[in-house]
Amino acid sequence: MKKGRKPKGSTSGEEVNEFEDQQNQNLGISITDLPSPLSVDILARLSVKRIFICKRVCKAWRDLISSPEFAKFHFARGEAFPLVRSSDPSCVSRTLYLVEPPEHCSGFDTMCGRPVKMKLDTKLIIPLHNEELVIKSVGDANMNPRSKGGIKLRPQDHELNVVNSCNGFLLLSLPFKYGHVVRESNPVMVSNPITREYINLPAAIKYDESGKLMNSMHCGLGFNPKTNQYKVIRTCGHFARKGTDSGSVTEIHILGTGSWKRIGNAPSTLLHKVGSPTYLNGSLHWLCREDIISTCIMSFDLNNEKFQSLSPPPFAPSTTSPSWNLGVTLGELRSCLCIYDGSGFEQPKVWVMKEYGVQGSWSKEFCLSTQTVGGRCIYGLFFEPISLLRNGAILLFHSLRGALFYHDTKKPGFRFLKLKGYKSFYESIAHIPSFISLKDAVMGDDIAVLNTKSR
């Protein structure tokens, strides 16, 4: 007799309930009947793609995965993976893909040692600039530069630049083109691509005290663990010729408030920063070039709201090459500040600061080969550290080639990660996925948390 069918000749409700209880005992305990802490522990171990699927299985799992308890537990054991997006300049793209390791292994290796052809299953989206107007006018604008009515969407008008990632949230800015290089400009939104939520930032201060127009130069998103506040920092000033004072100033916005505040001048070395900011230990960090042969790390403490300089590792670069410091990039690996050093003619190295803020704690953790498994030579410059995986391998992004590389230090050579579906170059940042809602993370009664629309 099937579960739930009434036994013949019985009309009593109590008898039916007793019969169903007996049937349930015979069938055993369902996975949905497990204690909540155990279910959270099991579900949090799955990939983001699988968690999305489990959320649609039943109401109990949907409510559990949507709970703040699950979100906090999942983020606490999370690790950084590449978040990629097409860099095709002719298309308006708001689609991001989270590149997670195959579920049958802890890295990106197959049993035969060849690179894995990654199928991009974990699809996320971020909002467009003026999203409501765009969606209403052209329908689905994702990866489609022309609307059904023939109106062309221009990336410089509608596409937002991903500045950096902090605790699963992304800072988005209006792109600013300097030659052929796209840099961050005015920060306009903070988004969680997992929950599809975003917050519009208030308009930044446009003029200085004398009434002169200020231009946004650099920005970043960070978190102050002492006050549980998220802050957006913005440096702005006047574009000036080389060797002259730009008069740059620093502005801070606390998420949940409605304004920016000025806190003083920005260091001149920050004008020559390299790459995106790196958040770690309650501070934002930039790699800066002091001159043609000197590099420093500039940090901004989000608690006392002051800049300070950190000493880089003991480089031994070839000063005969003016472009040596192009091969030096900053990142974070397993809660430690790190620097990739591909300068000079030696093997590329990855330095890790084992104890934050202590100059003597820099350690040369990896010496990398510049050849792929197939024997191809990879130029050592332009690599950016993305993630240190649980199997001890390291993921790096080659910004010049627009490609991800995987290096297991126990095996020889780089392995190129081929992403299925990408025929052009793409951009990538390190990102720890988070199911934490912006509504739970940001303090403020008047904060408006919006949802990114798919159409």
mmCIF file of N, CA and C in Angstrom, residues 238-336:
data_model
loop_
_atom_site.group_PDB
_atom_site.id
_atom_site.type_symbol
_atom_site.label_atom_id
_atom_site.label_comp_id
_atom_site.label_asym_id
_atom_site.label_seq_id
_atom_site.Cartn_x
_atom_site.Cartn_y
_atom_site.Cartn_z
ATOM 1 N N HIS A 238 42.326 66.843 -8.810
ATOM 2 C CA HIS A 238 42.375 67.462 -10.121
ATOM 3 C C HIS A 238 43.427 66.750 -10.946
ATOM 4 N N PHE A 239 43.101 66.460 -12.199
ATOM 5 C CA PHE A 239 44.098 65.860 -13.061
ATOM 6 C C PHE A 239 45.224 66.863 -13.277
ATOM 7 N N ALA A 240 46.425 66.436 -13.017
ATOM 8 C CA ALA A 240 47.569 67.331 -13.124
ATOM 9 C C ALA A 240 48.677 66.689 -13.933
ATOM 10 N N ARG A 241 49.556 67.510 -14.430
ATOM 11 C CA ARG A 241 50.686 66.988 -15.173
ATOM 12 C C ARG A 241 51.665 66.298 -14.234
ATOM 13 N N LYS A 242 52.496 65.458 -14.813
ATOM 14 C CA LYS A 242 53.451 64.694 -14.019
ATOM 15 C C LYS A 242 54.378 65.640 -13.261
ATOM 16 N N GLY A 243 54.575 65.351 -11.987
ATOM 17 C CA GLY A 243 55.482 66.142 -11.189
ATOM 18 C C GLY A 243 54.823 67.295 -10.465
ATOM 19 N N THR A 244 53.521 67.495 -10.671
ATOM 20 C CA THR A 244 52.828 68.585 -9.990
ATOM 21 C C THR A 244 51.860 68.015 -8.969
ATOM 22 N N ASP A 245 51.494 68.814 -7.979
ATOM 23 C CA ASP A 245 50.585 68.386 -6.926
ATOM 24 C C ASP A 245 49.155 68.350 -7.455
ATOM 25 N N SER A 246 48.489 67.214 -7.323
ATOM 26 C CA SER A 246 47.127 67.082 -7.830
ATOM 27 C C SER A 246 46.091 67.593 -6.840
ATOM 28 N N GLY A 247 46.504 67.818 -5.581
ATOM 29 C CA GLY A 247 45.560 68.268 -4.570
ATOM 30 C C GLY A 247 44.514 67.224 -4.253
ATOM 31 N N SER A 248 44.887 65.947 -4.236
ATOM 32 C CA SER A 248 43.924 64.874 -4.019
ATOM 33 C C SER A 248 43.460 64.830 -2.579
ATOM 34 N N VAL A 249 42.193 64.471 -2.379
ATOM 35 C CA VAL A 249 41.613 64.350 -1.047
ATOM 36 C C VAL A 249 40.962 62.976 -0.920
ATOM 37 N N THR A 250 40.652 62.597 0.313
ATOM 38 C CA THR A 250 40.046 61.300 0.596
ATOM 39 C C THR A 250 38.652 61.505 1.179
ATOM 40 N N GLU A 251 37.711 60.707 0.693
ATOM 41 C CA GLU A 251 36.338 60.759 1.181
ATOM 42 C C GLU A 251 35.894 59.362 1.607
ATOM 43 N N ILE A 252 35.050 59.327 2.616
ATOM 44 C CA ILE A 252 34.557 58.065 3.186
ATOM 45 C C ILE A 252 33.031 58.075 3.181
ATOM 46 N N HIS A 253 32.459 56.909 2.794
ATOM 47 C CA HIS A 253 31.018 56.727 2.946
ATOM 48 C C HIS A 253 30.776 55.448 3.754
ATOM 49 N N ILE A 254 30.000 55.565 4.822
ATOM 50 C CA ILE A 254 29.615 54.408 5.629
ATOM 51 C C ILE A 254 28.288 53.897 5.098
ATOM 52 N N LEU A 255 28.253 52.621 4.682
ATOM 53 C CA LEU A 255 27.009 52.060 4.153
ATOM 54 C C LEU A 255 25.906 52.143 5.198
ATOM 55 N N GLY A 256 24.760 52.624 4.768
ATOM 56 C CA GLY A 256 23.643 52.818 5.671
ATOM 57 C C GLY A 256 23.427 54.275 6.017
ATOM 58 N N THR A 257 24.396 55.128 5.682
ATOM 59 C CA THR A 257 24.238 56.566 5.873
ATOM 60 C C THR A 257 23.949 57.204 4.517
ATOM 61 N N GLY A 258 23.656 58.473 4.514
ATOM 62 C CA GLY A 258 23.238 59.107 3.271
ATOM 63 C C GLY A 258 24.215 60.102 2.700
ATOM 64 N N SER A 259 25.470 60.094 3.172
ATOM 65 C CA SER A 259 26.399 61.116 2.697
ATOM 66 C C SER A 259 27.841 60.624 2.753
ATOM 67 N N TRP A 260 28.723 61.442 2.178
ATOM 68 C CA TRP A 260 30.169 61.230 2.221
ATOM 69 C C TRP A 260 30.775 62.251 3.178
ATOM 70 N N LYS A 261 31.930 61.926 3.715
ATOM 71 C CA LYS A 261 32.656 62.902 4.525
ATOM 72 C C LYS A 261 34.124 62.916 4.095
ATOM 73 N N ARG A 262 34.704 64.087 4.149
ATOM 74 C CA ARG A 262 36.114 64.247 3.797
ATOM 75 C C ARG A 262 36.975 64.112 5.037
ATOM 76 N N ILE A 263 38.089 63.382 4.875
ATOM 77 C CA ILE A 263 38.933 63.101 6.045
ATOM 78 C C ILE A 263 40.364 63.599 5.866
ATOM 79 N N GLY A 264 40.640 64.301 4.782
ATOM 80 C CA GLY A 264 41.991 64.826 4.589
ATOM 81 C C GLY A 264 42.569 64.455 3.245
ATOM 82 N N ASN A 265 43.844 64.760 3.089
ATOM 83 C CA ASN A 265 44.532 64.513 1.827
ATOM 84 C C ASN A 265 44.945 63.053 1.694
ATOM 85 N N ALA A 266 45.039 62.606 0.448
ATOM 86 C CA ALA A 266 45.509 61.254 0.150
ATOM 87 C C ALA A 266 47.011 61.296 -0.124
ATOM 88 N N PRO A 267 47.764 60.245 0.236
ATOM 89 C CA PRO A 267 49.204 60.233 -0.039
ATOM 90 C C PRO A 267 49.477 60.331 -1.542
ATOM 91 N N SER A 268 50.532 61.010 -1.896
ATOM 92 C CA SER A 268 50.862 61.187 -3.314
ATOM 93 C C SER A 268 51.209 59.865 -3.981
ATOM 94 N N THR A 269 51.750 58.912 -3.216
ATOM 95 C CA THR A 269 52.111 57.617 -3.801
ATOM 96 C C THR A 269 50.894 56.842 -4.277
ATOM 97 N N LEU A 270 49.714 57.147 -3.701
ATOM 98 C CA LEU A 270 48.500 56.430 -4.101
ATOM 99 C C LEU A 270 48.100 56.767 -5.530
ATOM 100 N N LEU A 271 48.595 57.877 -6.046
ATOM 101 C CA LEU A 271 48.302 58.249 -7.426
ATOM 102 C C LEU A 271 48.947 57.282 -8.403
ATOM 103 N N HIS A 272 49.943 56.525 -7.935
ATOM 104 C CA HIS A 272 50.665 55.598 -8.800
ATOM 105 C C HIS A 272 50.434 54.157 -8.356
ATOM 106 N N LYS A 273 49.205 53.884 -7.954
ATOM 107 C CA LYS A 273 48.869 52.542 -7.478
ATOM 108 C C LYS A 273 48.789 51.568 -8.654
ATOM 109 N N VAL A 274 48.986 50.267 -8.340
ATOM 110 C CA VAL A 274 48.962 49.208 -9.346
ATOM 111 C C VAL A 274 47.846 48.242 -8.997
ATOM 112 N N GLY A 275 46.910 48.029 -9.908
ATOM 113 C CA GLY A 275 45.866 47.043 -9.701
ATOM 114 C C GLY A 275 44.764 47.507 -8.759
ATOM 115 N N SER A 276 43.910 46.559 -8.386
ATOM 116 C CA SER A 276 42.756 46.836 -7.539
ATOM 117 C C SER A 276 43.135 46.762 -6.067
ATOM 118 N N PRO A 277 42.333 47.380 -5.186
ATOM 119 C CA PRO A 277 42.629 47.297 -3.757
ATOM 120 C C PRO A 277 42.393 45.892 -3.218
ATOM 121 N N THR A 278 43.136 45.537 -2.188
ATOM 122 C CA THR A 278 42.992 44.251 -1.510
ATOM 123 C C THR A 278 42.544 44.502 -0.079
ATOM 124 N N TYR A 279 41.415 43.893 0.302
ATOM 125 C CA TYR A 279 40.926 44.049 1.665
ATOM 126 C C TYR A 279 41.458 42.921 2.546
ATOM 127 N N LEU A 280 41.951 43.286 3.722
ATOM 128 C CA LEU A 280 42.433 42.299 4.686
ATOM 129 C C LEU A 280 42.592 42.958 6.056
ATOM 130 N N ASN A 281 42.161 42.260 7.080
ATOM 131 C CA ASN A 281 42.449 42.656 8.464
ATOM 132 C C ASN A 281 41.962 44.065 8.797
ATOM 133 N N GLY A 282 40.785 44.433 8.282
ATOM 134 C CA GLY A 282 40.219 45.738 8.589
ATOM 135 C C GLY A 282 40.855 46.895 7.861
ATOM 136 N N SER A 283 41.618 46.599 6.803
ATOM 137 C CA SER A 283 42.290 47.650 6.045
ATOM 138 C C SER A 283 42.218 47.355 4.552
ATOM 139 N N LEU A 284 42.293 48.416 3.759
ATOM 140 C CA LEU A 284 42.434 48.297 2.316
ATOM 141 C C LEU A 284 43.883 48.523 1.950
ATOM 142 N N HIS A 285 44.361 47.775 0.951
ATOM 143 C CA HIS A 285 45.772 47.851 0.574
ATOM 144 C C HIS A 285 45.911 48.073 -0.930
ATOM 145 N N TRP A 286 46.880 48.916 -1.282
ATOM 146 C CA TRP A 286 47.225 49.139 -2.675
ATOM 147 C C TRP A 286 48.735 48.950 -2.843
ATOM 148 N N LEU A 287 49.123 48.382 -3.959
ATOM 149 C CA LEU A 287 50.533 48.335 -4.325
ATOM 150 C C LEU A 287 50.836 49.601 -5.116
ATOM 151 N N CYS A 288 51.827 50.356 -4.697
ATOM 152 C CA CYS A 288 52.135 51.649 -5.322
ATOM 153 C C CYS A 288 53.594 51.694 -5.760
ATOM 154 N N ARG A 289 53.829 52.419 -6.834
ATOM 155 C CA ARG A 289 55.184 52.647 -7.323
ATOM 156 C C ARG A 289 55.648 54.016 -6.860
ATOM 157 N N GLU A 290 56.688 54.027 -6.041
ATOM 158 C CA GLU A 290 57.234 55.306 -5.588
ATOM 159 C C GLU A 290 58.070 55.957 -6.683
ATOM 160 N N ASP A 291 58.783 55.127 -7.433
ATOM 161 C CA ASP A 291 59.541 55.597 -8.588
ATOM 162 C C ASP A 291 59.775 54.394 -9.485
ATOM 163 N N ILE A 292 60.672 54.524 -10.442
ATOM 164 C CA ILE A 292 60.826 53.478 -11.453
ATOM 165 C C ILE A 292 61.390 52.182 -10.879
ATOM 166 N N ILE A 293 62.055 52.236 -9.715
ATOM 167 C CA ILE A 293 62.639 51.015 -9.166
ATOM 168 C C ILE A 293 62.186 50.738 -7.730
ATOM 169 N N SER A 294 61.207 51.477 -7.223
ATOM 170 C CA SER A 294 60.769 51.292 -5.841
ATOM 171 C C SER A 294 59.272 51.014 -5.781
ATOM 172 N N THR A 295 58.916 50.059 -4.927
ATOM 173 C CA THR A 295 57.517 49.690 -4.730
ATOM 174 C C THR A 295 57.202 49.703 -3.240
ATOM 175 N N CYS A 296 56.002 50.188 -2.889
ATOM 176 C CA CYS A 296 55.574 50.162 -1.494
ATOM 177 C C CYS A 296 54.130 49.689 -1.430
ATOM 178 N N ILE A 297 53.692 49.318 -0.236
ATOM 179 C CA ILE A 297 52.298 48.935 -0.004
ATOM 180 C C ILE A 297 51.656 50.031 0.839
ATOM 181 N N MET A 298 50.627 50.647 0.297
ATOM 182 C CA MET A 298 49.899 51.677 1.030
ATOM 183 C C MET A 298 48.613 51.069 1.579
ATOM 184 N N SER A 299 48.369 51.222 2.863
ATOM 185 C CA SER A 299 47.168 50.667 3.486
ATOM 186 C C SER A 299 46.335 51.783 4.102
ATOM 187 N N PHE A 300 45.045 51.519 4.215
ATOM 188 C CA PHE A 300 44.120 52.473 4.844
ATOM 189 C C PHE A 300 43.351 51.742 5.924
ATOM 190 N N ASP A 301 43.574 52.133 7.171
ATOM 191 C CA ASP A 301 42.902 51.527 8.320
ATOM 192 C C ASP A 301 41.475 52.054 8.387
ATOM 193 N N LEU A 302 40.495 51.161 8.271
ATOM 194 C CA LEU A 302 39.094 51.574 8.235
ATOM 195 C C LEU A 302 38.548 51.922 9.615
ATOM 196 N N ASN A 303 39.317 51.677 10.671
ATOM 197 C CA ASN A 303 38.878 52.044 12.009
ATOM 198 C C ASN A 303 39.314 53.467 12.352
ATOM 199 N N ASN A 304 40.628 53.743 12.265
ATOM 200 C CA ASN A 304 41.085 55.098 12.583
ATOM 201 C C ASN A 304 41.102 56.016 11.368
ATOM 202 N N GLU A 305 40.775 55.441 10.174
ATOM 203 C CA GLU A 305 40.644 56.195 8.926
ATOM 204 C C GLU A 305 41.913 56.978 8.606
ATOM 205 N N LYS A 306 43.039 56.253 8.668
ATOM 206 C CA LYS A 306 44.335 56.848 8.358
ATOM 207 C C LYS A 306 45.130 55.940 7.423
ATOM 208 N N PHE A 307 45.948 56.571 6.582
ATOM 209 C CA PHE A 307 46.837 55.838 5.697
ATOM 210 C C PHE A 307 48.142 55.516 6.432
ATOM 211 N N GLN A 308 48.722 54.396 6.056
ATOM 212 C CA GLN A 308 50.058 54.068 6.524
ATOM 213 C C GLN A 308 50.743 53.189 5.493
ATOM 214 N N SER A 309 52.060 53.128 5.566
ATOM 215 C CA SER A 309 52.837 52.380 4.592
ATOM 216 C C SER A 309 53.330 51.074 5.199
ATOM 217 N N LEU A 310 53.231 49.989 4.425
ATOM 218 C CA LEU A 310 53.780 48.695 4.823
ATOM 219 C C LEU A 310 54.968 48.370 3.931
ATOM 220 N N SER A 311 55.980 47.782 4.521
ATOM 221 C CA SER A 311 57.178 47.445 3.745
ATOM 222 C C SER A 311 56.938 46.185 2.927
ATOM 223 N N PRO A 312 57.334 46.204 1.660
ATOM 224 C CA PRO A 312 57.196 44.999 0.823
ATOM 225 C C PRO A 312 58.256 43.972 1.183
ATOM 226 N N PRO A 313 58.186 42.776 0.607
ATOM 227 C CA PRO A 313 59.214 41.769 0.867
ATOM 228 C C PRO A 313 60.554 42.202 0.287
ATOM 229 N N PRO A 314 61.632 41.538 0.662
ATOM 230 C CA PRO A 314 62.963 41.920 0.182
ATOM 231 C C PRO A 314 63.185 41.526 -1.279
ATOM 232 N N PHE A 315 62.713 42.378 -2.183
ATOM 233 C CA PHE A 315 62.878 42.110 -3.606
ATOM 234 C C PHE A 315 64.350 42.166 -3.984
ATOM 235 N N ALA A 316 64.662 41.453 -5.052
ATOM 236 C CA ALA A 316 65.986 41.576 -5.666
ATOM 237 C C ALA A 316 65.789 41.739 -7.161
ATOM 238 N N PRO A 317 65.136 42.847 -7.576
ATOM 239 C CA PRO A 317 64.787 43.006 -8.987
ATOM 240 C C PRO A 317 65.971 43.402 -9.851
ATOM 241 N N SER A 318 65.783 43.220 -11.136
ATOM 242 C CA SER A 318 66.767 43.683 -12.102
ATOM 243 C C SER A 318 66.443 45.131 -12.426
ATOM 244 N N THR A 319 67.258 46.051 -11.899
ATOM 245 C CA THR A 319 66.995 47.476 -12.088
ATOM 246 C C THR A 319 67.393 47.952 -13.477
ATOM 247 N N THR A 320 67.958 47.064 -14.282
ATOM 248 C CA THR A 320 68.304 47.459 -15.646
ATOM 249 C C THR A 320 67.081 47.492 -16.536
ATOM 250 N N SER A 321 65.983 46.911 -16.075
ATOM 251 C CA SER A 321 64.752 46.902 -16.860
ATOM 252 C C SER A 321 63.757 47.886 -16.266
ATOM 253 N N PRO A 322 63.409 48.972 -16.995
ATOM 254 C CA PRO A 322 62.475 49.965 -16.450
ATOM 255 C C PRO A 322 61.102 49.395 -16.148
ATOM 256 N N SER A 323 60.764 48.255 -16.756
ATOM 257 C CA SER A 323 59.421 47.700 -16.577
ATOM 258 C C SER A 323 59.384 46.562 -15.564
ATOM 259 N N TRP A 324 60.440 46.449 -14.721
ATOM 260 C CA TRP A 324 60.488 45.285 -13.834
ATOM 261 C C TRP A 324 59.301 45.237 -12.880
ATOM 262 N N ASN A 325 58.868 46.421 -12.382
ATOM 263 C CA ASN A 325 57.814 46.379 -11.383
ATOM 264 C C ASN A 325 56.439 46.131 -11.978
ATOM 265 N N LEU A 326 56.333 45.970 -13.322
ATOM 266 C CA LEU A 326 55.076 45.529 -13.914
ATOM 267 C C LEU A 326 54.763 44.092 -13.504
ATOM 268 N N GLY A 327 55.796 43.369 -13.112
ATOM 269 C CA GLY A 327 55.617 41.973 -12.733
ATOM 270 C C GLY A 327 55.314 41.772 -11.270
ATOM 271 N N VAL A 328 55.053 42.837 -10.513
ATOM 272 C CA VAL A 328 54.769 42.743 -9.088
ATOM 273 C C VAL A 328 53.301 43.086 -8.853
ATOM 274 N N THR A 329 52.561 42.163 -8.252
ATOM 275 C CA THR A 329 51.137 42.385 -7.988
ATOM 276 C C THR A 329 50.805 41.985 -6.551
ATOM 277 N N LEU A 330 49.737 42.578 -6.030
ATOM 278 C CA LEU A 330 49.338 42.373 -4.638
ATOM 279 C C LEU A 330 48.067 41.540 -4.568
ATOM 280 N N GLY A 331 47.950 40.724 -3.530
ATOM 281 C CA GLY A 331 46.745 39.923 -3.348
ATOM 282 C C GLY A 331 46.642 39.415 -1.922
ATOM 283 N N GLU A 332 45.728 38.458 -1.736
ATOM 284 C CA GLU A 332 45.510 37.860 -0.420
ATOM 285 C C GLU A 332 45.311 36.366 -0.586
ATOM 286 N N LEU A 333 46.044 35.579 0.188
ATOM 287 C CA LEU A 333 45.935 34.128 0.151
ATOM 288 C C LEU A 333 45.697 33.614 1.564
ATOM 289 N N ARG A 334 44.544 33.024 1.782
ATOM 290 C CA ARG A 334 44.210 32.431 3.076
ATOM 291 C C ARG A 334 44.453 33.393 4.237
ATOM 292 N N SER A 335 43.879 34.592 4.120
ATOM 293 C CA SER A 335 43.936 35.612 5.169
ATOM 294 C C SER A 335 45.341 36.136 5.423
ATOM 295 N N CYS A 336 46.202 36.041 4.431
ATOM 296 C CA CYS A 336 47.548 36.606 4.523
ATOM 297 C C CYS A 336 47.804 37.487 3.308
#
